[in-house]
Amino acid sequence: MPDETPFPAQQQEPPGLTGAMSPEPDHGEQSYVGHGRLDGRRALVTGGDSGIGRAVAIAFAREGADVAIAYMPEEQEDAEATAHWVREAGRTVVLLPGDLRDERSARDIVGQAAEELGGLDVVVNNAGFQQARRESIDDLTTPELDRVLKTNLYALFWITHEALRHLKAGSAIINVSSIQAYEPSPALVDYAATKAAINNVTVNLAAQLGPRGIRVNAVAPGPIWTPLQPATQPSDHVEKFGADTPLGRAGQPAEVAPAFVFLASEGDASYVSGTVLGVTGGKPVF
Ligand code: NAD
Ligand code: MG
């Protein structure tokens, strides 16, 4: 384990921006090499402006997919950066700002993605929110609870429901879970609950949609260096971020994206559905 933290203490307001992070995360800009594994696929990645979603958008584009990304309006500069890399890969990008906590917005985003991409083959339910709190449920307010549950769960249901108007046999849905589903932190009681629920929904939808030829899986990341961390955790937590994993460090978004490529690919994962793939630096996901 390195003696010195790679992450100096830092804090941002949610949702957090990439340019204010020190160091900036690695989304695979200089390293990801595509092999045509998603040629011609059309993907919607929620939260595709930054962090894991940006790494997924870059990897998908380099694998031959066109990509629509959804994000909050205040994240426009991050969305433009992702768009740059998708275009540089020679693929189409669609930018869809909006608040996924609003049902109409969430459903409209799916319709716009399908219309502008000419259809939809892959949906990545990646947008998410957490807020580290005092370690007592006494302090949890209803507006705080609403923000976490609506972003992480309601939006996932609305987007998936709407996307099923477009997805055909061979399509894939990928949800984003977390190590928090297995090893919940007291300070993230509401967030951890949503991630456990996402695992449960993933299994259930895999069963429901298997007969239609649609695969449903989840990726469960461990500690990954993204804007979500400095925006929602105390600044001193950031300094030791990831040090408690068997690999002794946090992961980069670029190290998570290949799991999404695998699950999205009909060539590689045609018989993989209903599973949760951990990318946790060694922490168990069972
Ligand atoms: P991130 O902040 O880069 O991405 C989260 C994105 O969610 C934001 O960019 C934002 O666009 C989107 N979002 C949040 N609220 C929204 C709303 N109301 N409307 C529209 N979009 C909204 O951080 P990230 O870590 O890359 O997060 C991506 C996913 O990974 C989340 O589901 C998160 O829970 C999950 N995750 C992250 C970690 C980690 O350590 N970073 C670990 C496990 C799971
Ligand atoms: Mg963001």
mmCIF file of C-alpha atoms and ligand atoms in Angstrom, residues 15-17 47 49-51 75 78 227, ligand 2:
data_model
loop_
_atom_site.group_PDB
_atom_site.id
_atom_site.type_symbol
_atom_site.label_atom_id
_atom_site.label_comp_id
_atom_site.label_asym_id
_atom_site.label_seq_id
_atom_site.Cartn_x
_atom_site.Cartn_y
_atom_site.Cartn_z
ATOM 1 C CA PRO A 15 -23.219 16.610 -8.065
ATOM 2 C CA GLY A 16 -19.479 17.400 -8.349
ATOM 3 C CA LEU A 17 -17.394 18.174 -11.412
ATOM 4 C CA GLY A 47 -24.815 9.761 -15.597
ATOM 5 C CA ASP A 49 -21.015 12.860 -18.125
ATOM 6 C CA SER A 50 -18.476 11.831 -15.502
ATOM 7 C CA GLY A 51 -16.896 9.039 -13.510
ATOM 8 C CA GLU A 75 -22.875 19.076 -15.395
ATOM 9 C CA ASP A 78 -18.480 17.302 -18.025
ATOM 10 C CA PRO A 227 -16.797 13.259 -8.560
HETATM 11 MG MG MG B 2 -21.289 14.031 -13.102
#
